[in-house]
Amino acid sequence: MTTEEKIFNAARIVFQKKGFAGARMQEIADEAGINKAMLHYCFKNKQLLFEAVFMNAFGELAPQINDIFNSEECVFDKIKKFTKSYISFVIQNPFLPAFVIQEMNNNPEFVMQFFNNEKRPNPELFLTQIKTEIQAGILKPINPKQLLLDIFSMTVFPFAAQIMVKGIIHISDSEFNQMMEERKTSIAEQIINSIKK
Amino acid sequence: MTTEEKIFNAARIVFQKKGFAGARMQEIADEAGINKAMLHYCFKNKQLLFEAVFMNAFGELAPQINDIFNSEECVFDKIKKFTKSYISFVIQNPFLPAFVIQEMNNNPEFVMQFFNNEKRPNPELFLTQIKTEIQAGILKPINPKQLLLDIFSMTVFPFAAQIMVKGIIHISDSEFNQMMEERKTSIAEQIINSIKK
DNA sequence: ATACGGTTTAACCATTTGGTTAGTAAATGT
DNA sequence: ACATTTACTAACCAAATGGTTAAACCGTAT
């Protein structure tokens, strides 16, 4: 593993746990097991290191989502695939959703510029497809944006609020993961059931 | 408005926007229109000021939720009431969910101690009630904790991820609020529909 | 062997930040 | 009227923090 990779991984861990403002360059250096000056040697400054981590995290997920939403499949299949692959991905990166929400909230200007990127999640095609399937009589006449919000909510929220969820319903890490495994299929079933005519 | 109130309100605004780590005492003082030393005169230090804000925010919401979940009503009515009153509350405090998730994530030790408080959201009774209604044949045989998670997800997520949501599906503040108004009833309808036998 | 390039570090610096202090102004009690 | 507490501020301080520098280290080509 190159030094740059060591730093990057350390930065991902620390930023995801503490956020941009809470993260300390020294802590990242310690986590990477190298001298703090190397951070600046490799990534210039905190902001750029952060951007590298954020872009990577988000940029890995967005194309996956877009591939699914922009494929040729029907709405039902897209919902099934999305929930399954999103949950699989996030189980491997459990702090990602809370991290993205946090930085979105603290630093909207920076994050927003990122939404003009081609790597951003772009559900336009999916939304028009929903309209089409409603007109075709496949789906009940629901608001496409509400449907999309439902899908995201059911999928993302448990991870974003992971710590709170564990605290409120009193479950361990393994019970949590087991519940998320269940959700890989149960979310799609429930949503499809509620919108199919 | 007393000076203490001015500080408290200013602190709420700044903490909710920037989080604990990102908030600056000077910024809070400026927002309140008073000298920075007053913050320490009234609230001792940053941590205590933050705790006051956090406890207040969470402590206002938790009893409302508990009142609903611990009432004598049936599961369906509880779901209806919860979504409606939660959304009403959060429309007035739009940054609260993201704020809570953020601090939960950054500072789990502190927040967890708060979950032994009697003011915490306590869904135990609601969970057993769900089991009872399943055995009574009113509800389909679902996992009560998954149901609770569904309810929270659909209700809380759109607010927690507000800024991202607005960016991804391209809606204005007023469109967002209108969608949330719709959700006051639509979430309950959908969930009830998916669990009633 | 040695000069040279990139890599890595210890020590240092400037600024920011939470917090303190000492003193002033304004109520409040006597 | 005067003393005393309370509310408030400007100036200051120590620690933390992001960032820099100059020197050391190390592989490698000459």
Coordinates of C-alpha atoms (C1' of nucleotides) in Angstrom, one line a residue:
Chain A
M1 CA 0.0 0.0 0.0
T2 CA 1.5 3.4 -1.0
T3 CA 1.7 6.2 1.5
E4 CA -0.9 8.1 -0.5
E5 CA -3.3 5.1 -0.1
K6 CA -2.5 4.9 3.6
I7 CA -3.4 8.5 4.0
F8 CA -6.5 8.3 1.9
N9 CA -7.8 5.3 3.9
A10 CA -7.0 6.9 7.2
A11 CA -8.7 10.1 6.1
R12 CA -11.8 8.2 5.1
I13 CA -12.0 6.6 8.5
V14 CA -11.5 9.9 10.4
F15 CA -13.6 12.1 8.2
Q16 CA -16.5 9.6 8.2
K17 CA -16.4 9.4 12.0
K18 CA -15.8 13.1 12.9
G19 CA -16.9 15.0 9.8
F20 CA -14.8 17.7 8.1
A21 CA -14.9 20.2 11.0
G22 CA -14.3 17.6 13.7
A23 CA -11.5 15.7 11.9
R24 CA -7.9 16.6 13.0
M25 CA -5.0 16.4 10.5
Q26 CA -2.9 14.9 13.3
E27 CA -5.5 12.2 14.0
I28 CA -5.4 11.3 10.3
A29 CA -1.7 11.1 10.3
D30 CA -1.7 8.9 13.4
E31 CA -4.3 6.7 11.9
A32 CA -2.1 6.4 8.8
G33 CA 1.0 5.9 10.9
I34 CA 2.9 8.6 9.2
N35 CA 4.1 12.2 9.8
K36 CA 1.6 15.0 9.6
A37 CA 3.7 16.8 7.0
M38 CA 3.1 13.9 4.6
L39 CA -0.6 14.8 4.5
H40 CA 0.3 18.2 3.0
Y41 CA 3.0 16.7 0.8
C42 CA 0.5 14.3 -0.8
F43 CA -2.8 16.3 -0.6
K44 CA -1.8 19.9 -0.2
N45 CA -4.4 20.8 2.5
K46 CA -7.3 19.6 4.6
Q47 CA -9.9 20.8 2.1
L48 CA -8.4 18.9 -0.8
L49 CA -7.9 15.8 1.2
F50 CA -11.5 16.0 2.2
E51 CA -12.7 16.5 -1.3
A52 CA -10.8 13.5 -2.5
V53 CA -12.4 11.3 0.2
F54 CA -15.9 12.7 -0.4
M55 CA -15.7 12.5 -4.2
N56 CA -14.5 9.0 -4.0
A57 CA -17.2 7.9 -1.6
F58 CA -20.0 9.5 -3.5
G59 CA -18.5 8.9 -6.9
E60 CA -18.4 5.2 -6.3
L61 CA -22.0 5.0 -5.3
A62 CA -23.6 7.4 -7.9
P63 CA -22.7 5.4 -11.0
Q64 CA -24.0 2.2 -9.5
I65 CA -27.3 3.9 -8.8
N66 CA -27.4 5.5 -12.2
D67 CA -26.7 2.3 -14.0
I68 CA -29.7 0.8 -12.4
F69 CA -32.0 3.8 -12.8
N70 CA -31.0 4.3 -16.5
S71 CA -31.3 0.6 -17.6
E72 CA -34.0 -0.8 -19.8
E73 CA -35.8 -2.7 -17.0
C74 CA -39.3 -2.1 -15.7
V75 CA -39.9 0.0 -12.5
F76 CA -40.4 -3.1 -10.3
D77 CA -37.1 -4.6 -11.3
K78 CA -35.3 -1.3 -10.8
I79 CA -36.7 -1.0 -7.3
K80 CA -35.6 -4.5 -6.5
K81 CA -32.1 -4.0 -7.9
F82 CA -31.6 -0.6 -6.3
T83 CA -32.5 -1.7 -2.8
K84 CA -30.5 -4.8 -3.0
S85 CA -27.3 -3.3 -4.4
Y86 CA -27.5 -0.1 -2.3
I87 CA -27.8 -2.0 0.9
S88 CA -25.0 -4.4 -0.1
F89 CA -22.8 -1.4 -0.8
V90 CA -23.6 0.5 2.3
I91 CA -23.2 -2.5 4.6
Q92 CA -19.6 -2.3 3.5
N93 CA -19.5 1.5 4.1
P94 CA -21.8 1.9 7.0
F95 CA -20.8 5.5 7.8
L96 CA -21.2 6.8 4.3
P97 CA -24.9 7.9 4.5
A98 CA -24.5 9.8 7.7
F99 CA -21.3 11.3 6.5
V100 CA -22.9 12.6 3.2
I101 CA -25.9 14.0 5.0
Q102 CA -23.7 15.7 7.5
E103 CA -21.4 17.4 4.9
M104 CA -24.4 18.2 2.8
N105 CA -25.8 20.1 5.8
N106 CA -22.7 21.8 6.9
N107 CA -21.3 22.7 3.6
P108 CA -24.1 22.9 1.0
E109 CA -22.2 25.2 -1.3
F110 CA -19.4 22.7 -1.8
V111 CA -21.6 19.7 -2.1
M112 CA -24.0 21.5 -4.5
Q113 CA -21.3 22.2 -7.0
F114 CA -20.9 18.4 -7.0
F115 CA -24.5 18.0 -8.2
N116 CA -23.7 19.5 -11.6
N117 CA -21.1 16.7 -12.0
E118 CA -22.0 13.9 -14.4
K119 CA -21.3 11.5 -11.6
R120 CA -24.2 12.7 -9.6
P121 CA -27.3 10.5 -9.0
N122 CA -29.7 11.4 -11.7
P123 CA -33.2 10.0 -11.4
E124 CA -34.8 11.9 -14.3
L125 CA -35.2 8.9 -16.6
F126 CA -36.6 6.8 -13.8
L127 CA -39.1 9.5 -12.9
T128 CA -40.4 9.8 -16.5
Q129 CA -40.5 6.0 -16.7
I130 CA -42.8 5.9 -13.6
K131 CA -45.1 8.4 -15.3
T132 CA -45.2 6.2 -18.4
E133 CA -46.0 3.1 -16.4
I134 CA -48.8 4.9 -14.6
Q135 CA -50.3 6.0 -17.9
A136 CA -49.9 2.4 -19.2
G137 CA -51.9 1.2 -16.2
I138 CA -49.1 -0.8 -14.6
L139 CA -48.9 1.5 -11.6
K140 CA -51.4 3.2 -9.4
P141 CA -51.5 7.0 -10.0
I142 CA -48.9 8.0 -7.5
N143 CA -46.6 11.0 -7.4
P144 CA -43.3 9.7 -8.9
K145 CA -41.1 11.9 -6.7
Q146 CA -42.9 10.7 -3.6
L147 CA -42.2 7.1 -4.7
L148 CA -38.6 7.9 -5.2
L149 CA -38.4 9.5 -1.8
D150 CA -40.1 6.4 -0.3
I151 CA -37.5 4.1 -1.9
F152 CA -34.6 6.2 -0.7
S153 CA -36.1 6.7 2.7
M154 CA -36.6 3.0 3.4
T155 CA -33.2 2.1 2.1
V156 CA -30.9 4.9 3.3
F157 CA -32.4 6.0 6.6
P158 CA -31.6 2.9 8.7
F159 CA -27.9 3.4 7.8
A160 CA -27.9 7.2 8.2
A161 CA -29.5 7.0 11.6
Q162 CA -27.8 3.7 12.5
I163 CA -26.6 4.7 15.9
M164 CA -29.9 6.2 16.9
V165 CA -31.8 3.2 15.6
K166 CA -29.6 0.7 17.5
G167 CA -30.1 2.8 20.7
I168 CA -33.9 3.1 20.3
I169 CA -34.9 -0.4 19.4
H170 CA -32.0 -2.0 21.4
I171 CA -30.3 -4.2 18.9
S172 CA -26.6 -5.2 18.5
D173 CA -24.5 -4.7 15.4
S174 CA -25.1 -8.3 14.2
E175 CA -28.9 -8.0 14.7
F176 CA -28.8 -4.7 12.8
N177 CA -26.9 -6.3 9.9
Q178 CA -29.4 -9.1 9.9
M179 CA -32.3 -6.7 9.7
M180 CA -30.6 -5.0 6.8
E181 CA -30.2 -8.3 5.0
E182 CA -33.9 -8.8 5.3
R183 CA -34.5 -5.3 4.0
K184 CA -32.6 -6.1 0.8
T185 CA -35.8 -7.8 -0.4
S186 CA -38.6 -6.7 2.0
I187 CA -38.4 -3.0 1.1
A188 CA -38.9 -3.7 -2.6
E189 CA -41.8 -6.2 -1.9
Q190 CA -43.6 -3.7 0.3
I191 CA -43.2 -0.8 -2.1
I192 CA -44.1 -2.7 -5.2
N193 CA -47.1 -4.1 -3.4
S194 CA -48.3 -0.6 -2.6
I195 CA -48.0 0.8 -6.1
K196 CA -48.9 -2.1 -8.4
K197 CA -52.4 -1.9 -9.8
Chain B
M1 CA -36.2 38.2 25.3
T2 CA -33.6 37.7 28.0
T3 CA -29.9 37.5 27.2
E4 CA -29.9 33.8 28.0
E5 CA -32.7 33.3 25.5
K6 CA -30.9 35.3 22.9
I7 CA -27.8 33.1 23.3
F8 CA -29.8 29.9 23.4
N9 CA -31.6 30.7 20.1
A10 CA -28.4 31.9 18.5
A11 CA -26.7 28.7 19.6
R12 CA -29.5 26.6 18.2
I13 CA -29.2 28.2 14.9
V14 CA -25.5 27.9 14.7
F15 CA -25.2 24.4 16.1
Q16 CA -27.9 23.1 13.8
K17 CA -26.2 24.6 10.8
K18 CA -22.6 23.8 11.7
G19 CA -22.7 21.0 14.2
F20 CA -20.8 21.0 17.5
A21 CA -17.3 20.8 16.0
G22 CA -18.0 23.3 13.2
A23 CA -19.8 25.9 15.4
R24 CA -17.7 28.9 16.7
M25 CA -18.4 30.6 20.0
Q26 CA -17.8 33.9 18.3
E27 CA -20.4 33.2 15.6
I28 CA -22.9 32.3 18.2
A29 CA -22.1 35.6 20.1
D30 CA -22.5 37.6 16.8
E31 CA -25.7 35.8 16.0
A32 CA -27.0 36.7 19.5
G33 CA -25.7 40.2 19.1
I34 CA -23.8 40.1 22.4
N35 CA -20.2 39.8 23.6
K36 CA -18.6 36.4 23.5
A37 CA -17.8 36.4 27.2
M38 CA -21.5 36.4 27.9
L39 CA -21.7 32.9 26.5
H40 CA -19.4 31.7 29.2
Y41 CA -21.1 33.9 31.8
C42 CA -24.5 32.2 31.0
F43 CA -23.6 28.7 30.0
K44 CA -20.1 28.1 31.4
N45 CA -18.6 26.5 28.2
K46 CA -19.3 25.3 24.7
Q47 CA -20.1 21.7 25.7
L48 CA -22.8 22.8 28.2
L49 CA -24.3 25.3 25.8
F50 CA -24.4 22.5 23.2
E51 CA -26.0 20.1 25.7
A52 CA -28.6 22.6 26.6
V53 CA -29.5 23.0 22.9
F54 CA -29.4 19.3 22.1
M55 CA -31.4 18.3 25.1
N56 CA -34.0 20.9 24.4
A57 CA -34.4 19.9 20.8
F58 CA -34.6 16.2 21.5
G59 CA -36.4 16.6 24.7
E60 CA -39.2 18.5 23.0
L61 CA -39.8 15.8 20.5
A62 CA -39.4 12.6 22.5
P63 CA -42.4 13.2 24.8
Q64 CA -44.6 13.9 21.9
I65 CA -43.6 10.6 20.3
N66 CA -43.9 8.7 23.5
D67 CA -47.4 10.1 24.2
I68 CA -48.5 8.7 20.9
F69 CA -46.8 5.4 21.1
N70 CA -47.9 4.8 24.7
S71 CA -51.6 5.8 24.3
E72 CA -54.5 3.4 24.2
E73 CA -55.1 3.5 20.5
C74 CA -54.7 0.8 17.9
V75 CA -51.6 0.5 15.8
F76 CA -53.2 2.0 12.7
D77 CA -54.2 5.2 14.6
K78 CA -50.8 5.4 16.2
I79 CA -49.1 5.3 12.9
K80 CA -51.5 8.0 11.5
K81 CA -50.9 10.3 14.5
F82 CA -47.2 9.8 14.6
T83 CA -46.5 10.7 11.0
K84 CA -48.8 13.6 11.2
S85 CA -47.5 15.2 14.3
Y86 CA -43.8 14.3 13.6
I87 CA -43.9 16.0 10.2
S88 CA -45.8 19.0 11.6
F89 CA -43.1 19.4 14.3
V90 CA -40.2 19.0 12.0
I91 CA -41.5 21.4 9.4
Q92 CA -41.1 24.0 12.1
N93 CA -37.6 22.7 13.0
P94 CA -36.3 21.5 9.6
F95 CA -32.6 21.1 10.6
L96 CA -33.3 19.0 13.7
P97 CA -33.1 15.5 12.2
A98 CA -29.9 16.1 10.4
F99 CA -28.5 17.7 13.5
V100 CA -29.4 14.8 15.7
I101 CA -28.0 12.2 13.2
Q102 CA -24.8 14.2 12.9
E103 CA -24.1 14.5 16.6
M104 CA -25.2 10.9 17.2
N105 CA -22.5 9.9 14.7
N106 CA -19.8 12.3 15.9
N107 CA -20.3 11.9 19.6
P108 CA -22.1 8.6 20.4
E109 CA -20.8 8.4 24.0
F110 CA -22.5 11.7 24.9
V111 CA -25.7 11.0 23.1
M112 CA -26.0 7.4 24.3
Q113 CA -26.0 8.5 28.0
F114 CA -29.0 10.5 26.9
F115 CA -30.8 7.3 25.9
N116 CA -31.1 6.2 29.6
N117 CA -33.0 9.3 30.3
E118 CA -36.8 9.0 30.8
K119 CA -37.2 11.6 28.1
R120 CA -35.9 9.2 25.4
P121 CA -38.1 7.8 22.7
N122 CA -39.3 4.5 24.0
P123 CA -41.1 2.3 21.6
E124 CA -41.3 -0.9 23.7
L125 CA -45.0 -0.7 24.4
F126 CA -45.7 -0.1 20.7
L127 CA -43.6 -3.0 19.7
T128 CA -45.4 -5.4 22.0
Q129 CA -48.7 -4.0 20.8
I130 CA -47.8 -4.8 17.2
K131 CA -47.0 -8.4 18.3
T132 CA -50.4 -8.6 20.0
E133 CA -52.3 -7.3 16.9
I134 CA -50.4 -9.8 14.8
Q135 CA -51.6 -12.6 17.0
A136 CA -55.1 -11.2 17.0
G137 CA -55.0 -11.5 13.2
I138 CA -55.4 -7.7 12.6
L139 CA -51.9 -7.4 11.1
K140 CA -49.9 -9.5 8.7
P141 CA -47.1 -11.4 10.4
I142 CA -44.4 -8.8 10.0
N143 CA -41.3 -8.1 12.1
P144 CA -42.4 -5.3 14.5
K145 CA -38.9 -3.7 14.5
Q146 CA -38.9 -3.6 10.7
L147 CA -42.2 -1.9 10.8
L148 CA -41.1 0.7 13.2
L149 CA -38.0 1.3 11.1
D150 CA -40.2 1.7 8.0
I151 CA -42.3 4.3 9.8
F152 CA -39.3 6.3 11.0
S153 CA -37.5 6.0 7.7
M154 CA -40.4 7.3 5.6
T155 CA -41.1 10.1 8.1
V156 CA -37.7 11.3 9.1
F157 CA -35.4 10.7 6.1
P158 CA -36.8 13.4 3.8
F159 CA -35.9 16.0 6.5
A160 CA -32.6 14.5 7.5
A161 CA -31.5 14.4 3.9
Q162 CA -33.4 17.5 2.9
I163 CA -30.6 19.3 1.1
M164 CA -29.6 16.2 -0.9
V165 CA -33.2 15.5 -1.7
K166 CA -33.8 19.0 -3.0
G167 CA -30.7 18.7 -5.1
I168 CA -31.4 15.3 -6.6
I169 CA -35.1 15.6 -7.5
H170 CA -34.8 19.4 -8.2
I171 CA -37.5 20.9 -6.1
S172 CA -37.7 24.3 -4.4
D173 CA -38.3 24.9 -0.7
S174 CA -42.0 25.4 -1.2
E175 CA -42.4 22.3 -3.4
F176 CA -40.5 20.4 -0.7
N177 CA -42.9 21.6 2.0
Q178 CA -45.9 20.7 -0.1
M179 CA -44.6 17.2 -0.6
M180 CA -44.1 16.9 3.1
E181 CA -47.7 18.1 3.7
E182 CA -48.8 15.3 1.4
R183 CA -46.7 12.8 3.4
K184 CA -48.5 13.7 6.6
T185 CA -51.3 11.3 5.4
S186 CA -49.8 9.3 2.5
I187 CA -47.1 7.6 4.6
A188 CA -49.6 6.2 7.0
E189 CA -51.9 5.1 4.3
Q190 CA -49.2 3.2 2.5
I191 CA -47.8 1.5 5.5
I192 CA -51.2 0.5 6.9
N193 CA -52.2 -0.8 3.5
S194 CA -49.1 -3.0 3.5
I195 CA -49.6 -4.5 6.9
K196 CA -53.3 -4.9 7.3
K197 CA -54.6 -8.4 6.8
Chain C
dA1 C1' 31.7 6.7 -4.2
dT2 C1' 28.8 10.3 -5.1
dA3 C1' 25.5 13.3 -6.9
dC4 C1' 20.6 13.6 -7.4
dG5 C1' 15.6 12.9 -7.1
dG6 C1' 11.9 11.9 -4.6
dT7 C1' 10.2 10.7 0.2
dT8 C1' 9.8 11.4 5.1
dT9 C1' 10.4 13.6 9.4
dA10 C1' 11.2 16.8 13.6
dA11 C1' 10.8 21.2 14.7
dC12 C1' 8.7 25.4 14.0
dC13 C1' 5.2 29.1 12.8
dA14 C1' 0.8 31.9 12.3
dT15 C1' -3.8 31.8 13.2
dT16 C1' -7.8 30.4 15.2
dT17 C1' -10.4 29.2 19.1
dG18 C1' -12.3 28.3 23.6
dG19 C1' -11.9 30.4 27.7
dT20 C1' -10.4 34.0 31.4
dT21 C1' -9.8 38.4 33.7
dA22 C1' -10.3 42.7 35.3
dG23 C1' -12.9 46.3 35.1
dT24 C1' -17.4 49.0 33.8
dA25 C1' -22.3 49.9 33.9
dA26 C1' -26.7 49.1 35.7
dA27 C1' -29.9 47.4 38.8
dT28 C1' -31.0 46.4 43.7
dG29 C1' -31.0 46.5 48.4
dT30 C1' -30.3 49.3 52.8
Chain D
dA1 C1' -26.7 58.4 49.3
dC2 C1' -24.0 54.3 49.4
dA3 C1' -22.9 49.5 49.1
dT4 C1' -23.5 45.3 46.8
dT5 C1' -24.8 42.2 43.7
dT6 C1' -25.8 41.3 38.8
dA7 C1' -25.2 42.0 33.8
dC8 C1' -22.0 43.0 30.4
dT9 C1' -17.6 44.2 27.8
dA10 C1' -12.8 44.9 25.9
dA11 C1' -8.6 43.0 26.1
dC12 C1' -6.0 39.2 26.9
dC13 C1' -4.2 34.2 27.2
dA14 C1' -3.0 29.4 26.5
dA15 C1' -3.8 25.6 23.8
dA16 C1' -4.9 23.5 19.6
dT17 C1' -4.6 23.3 14.9
dG18 C1' -3.6 23.7 9.9
dG19 C1' 0.3 24.5 7.5
dT20 C1' 5.6 25.3 6.5
dT21 C1' 10.5 24.5 6.4
dA22 C1' 14.9 22.7 6.4
dA23 C1' 17.2 18.9 7.0
dA24 C1' 17.7 13.8 6.8
dC25 C1' 16.9 9.5 4.4
dC26 C1' 17.0 6.4 0.6
dG27 C1' 17.1 4.3 -3.7
dT28 C1' 19.4 4.8 -8.2
dA29 C1' 21.8 6.4 -12.1
dT30 C1' 26.5 8.0 -13.3

